[in-house]
Amino acid sequence: MVVGGQRGWDMGGEGEEESTVILKPPKKASILSRMIVLMFAMVCGVYVCVVCLKQIGTQSKINIEDIQLLKGPTSDPDPVQLKFPGDHYPSPKTFNRSECEHNPVRYFAILSMQRSGSGWFETLLNSHVNVSSNGEIFSVLDRRGNSSSIQEVLDKVYNLDWFTSASKNECSAAVGFKWMLNQGVMAHHKDVVDYFNRRNVSVIFLFRRNLLRRMVSVLANSYDRYAKLLNGTHKSHVHSDDEAKTLSKYKPTINSTLLVDDLKKVEMMAARAVEYFNSTRHMVLYYEDLVKNRTKLQDVQQFLRLPKMELTSRQVKIHKGPLSEFVENWEDVNTTLNGTEYESFLQSDY
């Protein structure tokens, strides 16, 4: 087939010659070759899709877990968590429960941080005739040295063989203690969670919303350990306005450079604690809510399945009024927190 022509002159110029280019039709590719190429393309496409979906799924999972970890504790307990798993009938080795041996006992632990109102809260609980909360028992280092020593102490407490001024022995309806997060519970959280779930121990988280006020209280209390402002005696808690006024005269200086990071660390510790103990039966309380709304104490009694009573405490708040009156370098602190997520701490009363 002639598809094109070209007229030209030979080198001698003696005559005209017509040249033609003939193209042959291409050979048809075999059906088998085409099928192989098609199958290869399909396999590659499926592989790429699977890899992409796996990467997307993994990334989504990581993001969700990160959000759950960073999310702070909520104040409203899950209704499912309020379902009480059962009662206990301990048999103490050190005394006979006599006529109360058939009375059920509930186990609890208050997980909190220093200067978050846990001492005041515990005195409220102990004002109930059927509650024995035995204080900060893991403040002693030997008791929290390892998981075995921790379990040994827990067994004594929940078997009613741990004696303190709060012990009501025979007819206790609820027995527990308070445990600071920096006293081994976070380091051994897996074993503690296993123990709590195995023995049906209910957890009461008590935190403070205003972490700046907590910081002021921590610094002032640390200072008084050495200064002993009350007639040469250190007191973490007081029972009169005069004592509170004396202790509040000291104004700590806050490191404004590290302030935001320090507040965030405390916030994250509380979030991690709730995350670690999420599988336990628990409720979350805030000091400020207890102060402003005493019906929260009824929620606690309901949580522990106690007969409801009016709970009281003789403890007096030390730092009353605006925080600006209790911080030496208030202007630096105010400048540092203004415009941050912690700005509200500057104005809060509690």
Short mmCIF file of N, CA, C and O in Angstrom, two decimals, residues 97-201:
data_model
loop_
_atom_site.label_atom_id
_atom_site.label_comp_id
_atom_site.label_asym_id
_atom_site.label_seq_id
_atom_site.Cartn_x
_atom_site.Cartn_y
_atom_site.Cartn_z
N ARG A 97 -15.15 -10.31 114.71
CA ARG A 97 -16.19 -9.35 114.33
C ARG A 97 -17.49 -9.59 115.09
O ARG A 97 -18.43 -8.80 114.98
N SER A 98 -17.56 -10.65 115.82
CA SER A 98 -18.71 -11.00 116.67
C SER A 98 -20.03 -10.83 115.94
O SER A 98 -20.24 -11.42 114.89
N GLU A 99 -20.91 -9.99 116.49
CA GLU A 99 -22.26 -9.90 115.92
C GLU A 99 -22.29 -9.26 114.54
O GLU A 99 -23.30 -9.31 113.84
N CYS A 100 -21.16 -8.66 114.10
CA CYS A 100 -21.12 -7.99 112.80
C CYS A 100 -20.52 -8.87 111.70
O CYS A 100 -20.31 -8.39 110.58
N GLU A 101 -20.24 -10.11 112.01
CA GLU A 101 -19.56 -10.95 111.03
C GLU A 101 -20.39 -11.20 109.78
O GLU A 101 -19.85 -11.56 108.73
N HIS A 102 -21.70 -11.02 109.89
CA HIS A 102 -22.56 -11.20 108.72
C HIS A 102 -22.87 -9.88 108.02
O HIS A 102 -23.62 -9.87 107.04
N ASN A 103 -22.28 -8.80 108.51
CA ASN A 103 -22.46 -7.50 107.85
C ASN A 103 -21.46 -7.36 106.71
O ASN A 103 -20.26 -7.54 106.91
N PRO A 104 -21.93 -7.04 105.51
CA PRO A 104 -21.00 -6.92 104.38
C PRO A 104 -20.10 -5.69 104.50
O PRO A 104 -20.48 -4.68 105.09
N VAL A 105 -18.91 -5.81 103.92
CA VAL A 105 -17.94 -4.71 103.91
C VAL A 105 -17.56 -4.42 102.46
O VAL A 105 -17.37 -5.35 101.67
N ARG A 106 -17.48 -3.15 102.11
CA ARG A 106 -17.04 -2.75 100.77
C ARG A 106 -15.62 -2.21 100.85
O ARG A 106 -15.27 -1.52 101.80
N TYR A 107 -14.83 -2.52 99.84
CA TYR A 107 -13.44 -2.09 99.80
C TYR A 107 -13.30 -0.90 98.85
O TYR A 107 -13.88 -0.88 97.76
N PHE A 108 -12.49 0.08 99.27
CA PHE A 108 -12.27 1.24 98.40
C PHE A 108 -10.85 1.76 98.58
O PHE A 108 -10.16 1.44 99.56
N ALA A 109 -10.42 2.56 97.62
CA ALA A 109 -9.14 3.27 97.69
C ALA A 109 -9.33 4.65 97.08
O ALA A 109 -9.96 4.79 96.03
N ILE A 110 -8.80 5.66 97.76
CA ILE A 110 -8.85 7.04 97.25
C ILE A 110 -7.52 7.32 96.56
O ILE A 110 -6.47 7.35 97.20
N LEU A 111 -7.53 7.50 95.26
CA LEU A 111 -6.31 7.82 94.51
C LEU A 111 -6.29 9.32 94.26
O LEU A 111 -7.21 9.88 93.66
N SER A 112 -5.22 9.97 94.71
CA SER A 112 -5.17 11.42 94.64
C SER A 112 -3.73 11.90 94.57
O SER A 112 -2.80 11.10 94.38
N MET A 113 -3.55 13.22 94.70
CA MET A 113 -2.23 13.83 94.76
C MET A 113 -2.16 14.70 96.01
O MET A 113 -3.19 15.16 96.52
N GLN A 114 -0.94 14.94 96.47
CA GLN A 114 -0.78 15.80 97.64
C GLN A 114 -1.41 17.17 97.40
O GLN A 114 -1.35 17.70 96.29
N ARG A 115 -2.01 17.72 98.44
CA ARG A 115 -2.62 19.05 98.44
C ARG A 115 -3.76 19.17 97.42
O ARG A 115 -3.93 20.18 96.76
N SER A 116 -4.54 18.09 97.33
CA SER A 116 -5.71 18.10 96.45
C SER A 116 -7.00 17.95 97.23
O SER A 116 -8.05 17.67 96.65
N GLY A 117 -6.93 18.09 98.54
CA GLY A 117 -8.12 17.98 99.37
C GLY A 117 -8.40 16.58 99.87
O GLY A 117 -9.46 16.33 100.46
N SER A 118 -7.45 15.66 99.69
CA SER A 118 -7.70 14.27 100.08
C SER A 118 -7.79 14.11 101.60
O SER A 118 -8.56 13.28 102.10
N GLY A 119 -6.99 14.89 102.36
CA GLY A 119 -7.07 14.81 103.81
C GLY A 119 -8.42 15.26 104.33
O GLY A 119 -9.03 14.61 105.19
N TRP A 120 -8.90 16.37 103.80
CA TRP A 120 -10.22 16.89 104.17
C TRP A 120 -11.31 15.91 103.76
O TRP A 120 -12.22 15.61 104.54
N PHE A 121 -11.21 15.37 102.56
CA PHE A 121 -12.20 14.42 102.06
C PHE A 121 -12.23 13.17 102.93
O PHE A 121 -13.30 12.63 103.24
N GLU A 122 -11.07 12.72 103.36
CA GLU A 122 -11.02 11.51 104.18
C GLU A 122 -11.64 11.74 105.55
O GLU A 122 -12.31 10.84 106.09
N THR A 123 -11.46 12.93 106.13
CA THR A 123 -12.11 13.20 107.42
C THR A 123 -13.63 13.22 107.26
O THR A 123 -14.37 12.83 108.17
N LEU A 124 -14.10 13.68 106.10
CA LEU A 124 -15.53 13.63 105.83
C LEU A 124 -16.03 12.19 105.81
O LEU A 124 -17.05 11.86 106.42
N LEU A 125 -15.31 11.33 105.10
CA LEU A 125 -15.71 9.92 105.04
C LEU A 125 -15.68 9.28 106.42
O LEU A 125 -16.59 8.52 106.78
N ASN A 126 -14.65 9.58 107.18
CA ASN A 126 -14.52 8.95 108.50
C ASN A 126 -15.53 9.48 109.52
O ASN A 126 -15.68 8.90 110.60
N SER A 127 -16.22 10.56 109.17
CA SER A 127 -17.29 11.02 110.06
C SER A 127 -18.53 10.13 109.94
O SER A 127 -19.45 10.23 110.76
N HIS A 128 -18.53 9.28 108.94
CA HIS A 128 -19.60 8.29 108.79
C HIS A 128 -19.33 7.14 109.76
O HIS A 128 -18.21 6.64 109.85
N VAL A 129 -20.35 6.72 110.47
CA VAL A 129 -20.15 5.71 111.52
C VAL A 129 -19.72 4.36 110.97
O VAL A 129 -19.20 3.52 111.72
N ASN A 130 -19.91 4.14 109.67
CA ASN A 130 -19.61 2.82 109.11
C ASN A 130 -18.42 2.82 108.15
O ASN A 130 -18.22 1.86 107.42
N VAL A 131 -17.62 3.89 108.15
CA VAL A 131 -16.49 3.99 107.22
C VAL A 131 -15.17 4.05 107.98
O VAL A 131 -15.05 4.80 108.95
N SER A 132 -14.21 3.27 107.52
CA SER A 132 -12.85 3.33 108.05
C SER A 132 -11.89 3.60 106.89
O SER A 132 -11.61 2.70 106.10
N SER A 133 -11.42 4.83 106.80
CA SER A 133 -10.41 5.17 105.80
C SER A 133 -9.11 5.45 106.54
O SER A 133 -9.03 6.36 107.36
N ASN A 134 -8.09 4.65 106.24
CA ASN A 134 -6.93 4.52 107.12
C ASN A 134 -5.75 5.42 106.78
O ASN A 134 -4.62 5.13 107.18
N GLY A 135 -5.99 6.48 106.04
CA GLY A 135 -4.92 7.45 105.82
C GLY A 135 -3.97 7.07 104.69
O GLY A 135 -4.23 6.17 103.88
N GLU A 136 -2.84 7.76 104.68
CA GLU A 136 -1.85 7.65 103.60
C GLU A 136 -0.85 6.54 103.94
O GLU A 136 0.32 6.80 104.23
N ILE A 137 -1.29 5.30 103.88
CA ILE A 137 -0.49 4.20 104.40
C ILE A 137 0.77 3.91 103.58
O ILE A 137 1.74 3.36 104.09
N PHE A 138 0.78 4.29 102.30
CA PHE A 138 1.95 4.01 101.47
C PHE A 138 2.94 5.18 101.44
O PHE A 138 3.81 5.23 100.57
N SER A 139 2.81 6.09 102.40
CA SER A 139 3.83 7.13 102.53
C SER A 139 5.14 6.54 103.05
O SER A 139 6.21 7.13 102.89
N VAL A 140 5.06 5.37 103.67
CA VAL A 140 6.25 4.66 104.16
C VAL A 140 6.85 3.86 103.01
O VAL A 140 6.18 3.01 102.41
N LEU A 141 8.11 4.13 102.70
CA LEU A 141 8.75 3.57 101.51
C LEU A 141 8.77 2.05 101.50
O LEU A 141 8.53 1.42 100.45
N ASP A 142 9.04 1.41 102.63
CA ASP A 142 9.15 -0.05 102.68
C ASP A 142 7.84 -0.74 102.29
O ASP A 142 7.86 -1.87 101.80
N ARG A 143 6.75 -0.09 102.50
CA ARG A 143 5.45 -0.71 102.21
C ARG A 143 5.16 -0.76 100.71
O ARG A 143 4.28 -1.51 100.28
N ARG A 144 5.87 0.04 99.93
CA ARG A 144 5.62 0.09 98.49
C ARG A 144 6.86 -0.30 97.68
O ARG A 144 6.99 0.05 96.51
N GLY A 145 7.77 -1.03 98.30
CA GLY A 145 9.03 -1.39 97.63
C GLY A 145 8.84 -2.24 96.39
O GLY A 145 9.56 -2.09 95.41
N ASN A 146 7.87 -3.14 96.41
CA ASN A 146 7.59 -4.00 95.25
C ASN A 146 6.14 -4.45 95.32
O ASN A 146 5.42 -4.15 96.28
N SER A 147 5.72 -5.19 94.31
CA SER A 147 4.32 -5.61 94.24
C SER A 147 3.93 -6.51 95.40
O SER A 147 2.80 -6.45 95.90
N SER A 148 4.87 -7.33 95.86
CA SER A 148 4.56 -8.25 96.96
C SER A 148 4.30 -7.50 98.26
O SER A 148 3.35 -7.81 98.99
N SER A 149 5.15 -6.51 98.55
CA SER A 149 4.96 -5.74 99.78
C SER A 149 3.67 -4.92 99.71
O SER A 149 2.97 -4.77 100.72
N ILE A 150 3.35 -4.42 98.53
CA ILE A 150 2.10 -3.67 98.36
C ILE A 150 0.91 -4.58 98.60
O ILE A 150 -0.03 -4.22 99.33
N GLN A 151 0.94 -5.77 98.04
CA GLN A 151 -0.18 -6.70 98.21
C GLN A 151 -0.33 -7.12 99.67
O GLN A 151 -1.45 -7.28 100.17
N GLU A 152 0.78 -7.28 100.35
CA GLU A 152 0.73 -7.66 101.76
C GLU A 152 0.01 -6.59 102.59
O GLU A 152 -0.81 -6.91 103.47
N VAL A 153 0.31 -5.33 102.31
CA VAL A 153 -0.35 -4.23 103.01
C VAL A 153 -1.84 -4.19 102.66
O VAL A 153 -2.70 -4.04 103.54
N LEU A 154 -2.15 -4.34 101.38
CA LEU A 154 -3.55 -4.32 100.95
C LEU A 154 -4.35 -5.43 101.61
O LEU A 154 -5.50 -5.22 102.03
N ASP A 155 -3.76 -6.61 101.72
CA ASP A 155 -4.46 -7.72 102.36
C ASP A 155 -4.80 -7.40 103.81
O ASP A 155 -5.90 -7.71 104.30
N LYS A 156 -3.87 -6.76 104.51
CA LYS A 156 -4.11 -6.41 105.91
C LYS A 156 -5.23 -5.38 106.03
O LYS A 156 -6.10 -5.47 106.90
N VAL A 157 -5.20 -4.39 105.14
CA VAL A 157 -6.22 -3.33 105.19
C VAL A 157 -7.61 -3.92 104.96
O VAL A 157 -8.54 -3.68 105.74
N TYR A 158 -7.74 -4.71 103.90
CA TYR A 158 -9.06 -5.20 103.53
C TYR A 158 -9.51 -6.41 104.36
O TYR A 158 -10.68 -6.80 104.29
N ASN A 159 -8.59 -6.95 105.13
CA ASN A 159 -8.98 -8.01 106.07
C ASN A 159 -9.31 -7.43 107.45
O ASN A 159 -9.53 -8.16 108.41
N LEU A 160 -9.29 -6.08 107.53
CA LEU A 160 -9.59 -5.34 108.77
C LEU A 160 -8.52 -5.54 109.84
O LEU A 160 -8.77 -5.33 111.03
N ASP A 161 -7.31 -5.92 109.43
CA ASP A 161 -6.22 -6.12 110.38
C ASP A 161 -5.25 -4.94 110.41
O ASP A 161 -4.17 -5.04 110.99
N TRP A 162 -5.62 -3.83 109.78
CA TRP A 162 -4.78 -2.63 109.78
C TRP A 162 -5.41 -1.62 110.73
O TRP A 162 -6.51 -1.15 110.51
N PHE A 163 -4.69 -1.30 111.79
CA PHE A 163 -5.29 -0.47 112.84
C PHE A 163 -4.76 0.96 112.79
O PHE A 163 -3.55 1.19 112.81
N THR A 164 -5.68 1.91 112.71
CA THR A 164 -5.38 3.33 112.80
C THR A 164 -6.46 3.97 113.66
O THR A 164 -7.40 3.30 114.11
N SER A 165 -6.33 5.28 113.87
CA SER A 165 -7.35 5.98 114.66
C SER A 165 -8.69 5.99 113.95
O SER A 165 -9.73 6.24 114.57
N ALA A 166 -8.69 5.70 112.64
CA ALA A 166 -9.94 5.70 111.88
C ALA A 166 -10.63 4.34 111.89
O ALA A 166 -11.78 4.22 111.44
N SER A 167 -9.96 3.32 112.40
CA SER A 167 -10.52 1.97 112.35
C SER A 167 -11.78 1.86 113.20
O SER A 167 -11.79 2.26 114.37
N LYS A 168 -12.83 1.32 112.60
CA LYS A 168 -14.07 1.09 113.34
C LYS A 168 -14.32 -0.40 113.53
O LYS A 168 -15.34 -0.81 114.07
N ASN A 169 -13.39 -1.18 113.04
CA ASN A 169 -13.34 -2.62 113.30
C ASN A 169 -14.64 -3.36 112.98
O ASN A 169 -15.06 -3.41 111.84
N GLU A 170 -15.28 -3.89 114.04
CA GLU A 170 -16.33 -4.88 113.84
C GLU A 170 -17.38 -4.51 112.79
O GLU A 170 -17.68 -5.26 111.88
N CYS A 171 -17.97 -3.33 112.93
CA CYS A 171 -19.13 -3.00 112.11
C CYS A 171 -18.82 -2.02 110.98
O CYS A 171 -19.69 -1.24 110.58
N SER A 172 -17.63 -2.05 110.47
CA SER A 172 -17.31 -1.23 109.30
C SER A 172 -18.11 -1.72 108.11
O SER A 172 -18.18 -2.93 107.84
N ALA A 173 -18.70 -0.78 107.38
CA ALA A 173 -19.42 -1.14 106.16
C ALA A 173 -18.57 -0.85 104.93
O ALA A 173 -18.83 -1.38 103.85
N ALA A 174 -17.55 0.00 105.10
CA ALA A 174 -16.63 0.30 104.00
C ALA A 174 -15.26 0.58 104.60
O ALA A 174 -15.14 1.33 105.56
N VAL A 175 -14.24 -0.04 104.03
CA VAL A 175 -12.89 0.14 104.54
C VAL A 175 -11.95 0.44 103.38
O VAL A 175 -12.08 -0.13 102.29
N GLY A 176 -11.02 1.38 103.61
CA GLY A 176 -10.08 1.74 102.56
C GLY A 176 -8.99 2.64 103.08
O GLY A 176 -8.69 2.67 104.28
N PHE A 177 -8.41 3.43 102.19
CA PHE A 177 -7.30 4.31 102.53
C PHE A 177 -7.10 5.27 101.37
O PHE A 177 -7.76 5.15 100.33
N LYS A 178 -6.19 6.23 101.55
CA LYS A 178 -5.87 7.12 100.43
C LYS A 178 -4.46 6.83 99.95
O LYS A 178 -3.56 6.55 100.74
N TRP A 179 -4.29 6.92 98.64
CA TRP A 179 -3.03 6.52 98.00
C TRP A 179 -2.62 7.62 97.02
O TRP A 179 -3.30 7.87 96.03
N MET A 180 -1.50 8.28 97.32
CA MET A 180 -1.00 9.32 96.44
C MET A 180 -0.38 8.70 95.18
O MET A 180 0.26 7.65 95.24
N LEU A 181 -0.54 9.36 94.05
CA LEU A 181 -0.08 8.81 92.78
C LEU A 181 1.43 8.66 92.71
O LEU A 181 1.94 7.87 91.90
N ASN A 182 2.17 9.40 93.54
CA ASN A 182 3.63 9.30 93.54
C ASN A 182 4.15 8.33 94.60
O ASN A 182 5.32 8.37 94.97
N GLN A 183 3.27 7.46 95.10
CA GLN A 183 3.67 6.52 96.15
C GLN A 183 3.55 5.06 95.68
O GLN A 183 3.06 4.20 96.41
N GLY A 184 4.00 4.81 94.46
CA GLY A 184 4.10 3.43 93.98
C GLY A 184 2.93 2.92 93.18
O GLY A 184 3.07 1.92 92.46
N VAL A 185 1.80 3.57 93.26
CA VAL A 185 0.62 3.04 92.57
C VAL A 185 0.76 3.14 91.05
O VAL A 185 0.28 2.26 90.32
N MET A 186 1.43 4.18 90.56
CA MET A 186 1.62 4.31 89.11
C MET A 186 2.71 3.35 88.62
O MET A 186 2.60 2.77 87.54
N ALA A 187 3.75 3.20 89.42
CA ALA A 187 4.85 2.31 89.02
C ALA A 187 4.41 0.85 88.96
O ALA A 187 4.91 0.07 88.15
N HIS A 188 3.47 0.47 89.82
CA HIS A 188 3.00 -0.92 89.88
C HIS A 188 1.53 -1.02 89.49
O HIS A 188 0.80 -1.89 89.99
N HIS A 189 1.10 -0.15 88.59
CA HIS A 189 -0.33 -0.05 88.31
C HIS A 189 -0.93 -1.35 87.76
O HIS A 189 -2.09 -1.67 88.05
N LYS A 190 -0.18 -2.11 86.98
CA LYS A 190 -0.75 -3.34 86.40
C LYS A 190 -1.11 -4.34 87.49
O LYS A 190 -2.20 -4.94 87.48
N ASP A 191 -0.19 -4.53 88.44
CA ASP A 191 -0.46 -5.47 89.54
C ASP A 191 -1.56 -4.95 90.46
O ASP A 191 -2.38 -5.72 90.96
N VAL A 192 -1.57 -3.64 90.67
CA VAL A 192 -2.60 -3.06 91.55
C VAL A 192 -3.97 -3.17 90.90
O VAL A 192 -4.96 -3.52 91.57
N VAL A 193 -4.06 -2.89 89.61
CA VAL A 193 -5.34 -3.02 88.90
C VAL A 193 -5.83 -4.46 88.96
O VAL A 193 -7.02 -4.72 89.20
N ASP A 194 -4.92 -5.39 88.76
CA ASP A 194 -5.29 -6.81 88.83
C ASP A 194 -5.83 -7.16 90.22
O ASP A 194 -6.84 -7.86 90.35
N TYR A 195 -5.17 -6.66 91.25
CA TYR A 195 -5.61 -6.91 92.63
C TYR A 195 -6.98 -6.28 92.88
O TYR A 195 -7.87 -6.93 93.44
N PHE A 196 -7.14 -5.03 92.47
CA PHE A 196 -8.41 -4.34 92.69
C PHE A 196 -9.56 -5.05 91.99
O PHE A 196 -10.66 -5.19 92.55
N ASN A 197 -9.34 -5.49 90.77
CA ASN A 197 -10.40 -6.18 90.04
C ASN A 197 -10.68 -7.55 90.64
O ASN A 197 -11.84 -7.99 90.69
N ARG A 198 -9.64 -8.21 91.09
CA ARG A 198 -9.81 -9.55 91.67
C ARG A 198 -10.58 -9.49 92.99
O ARG A 198 -11.40 -10.36 93.28
N ARG A 199 -10.33 -8.43 93.77
CA ARG A 199 -10.95 -8.32 95.09
C ARG A 199 -12.08 -7.29 95.13
O ARG A 199 -12.56 -6.93 96.20
N ASN A 200 -12.47 -6.82 93.96
CA ASN A 200 -13.60 -5.89 93.86
C ASN A 200 -13.40 -4.63 94.71
O ASN A 200 -14.27 -4.24 95.49
N VAL A 201 -12.26 -4.00 94.54
CA VAL A 201 -11.96 -2.75 95.24
C VAL A 201 -12.44 -1.58 94.37
O VAL A 201 -12.07 -1.49 93.20
#
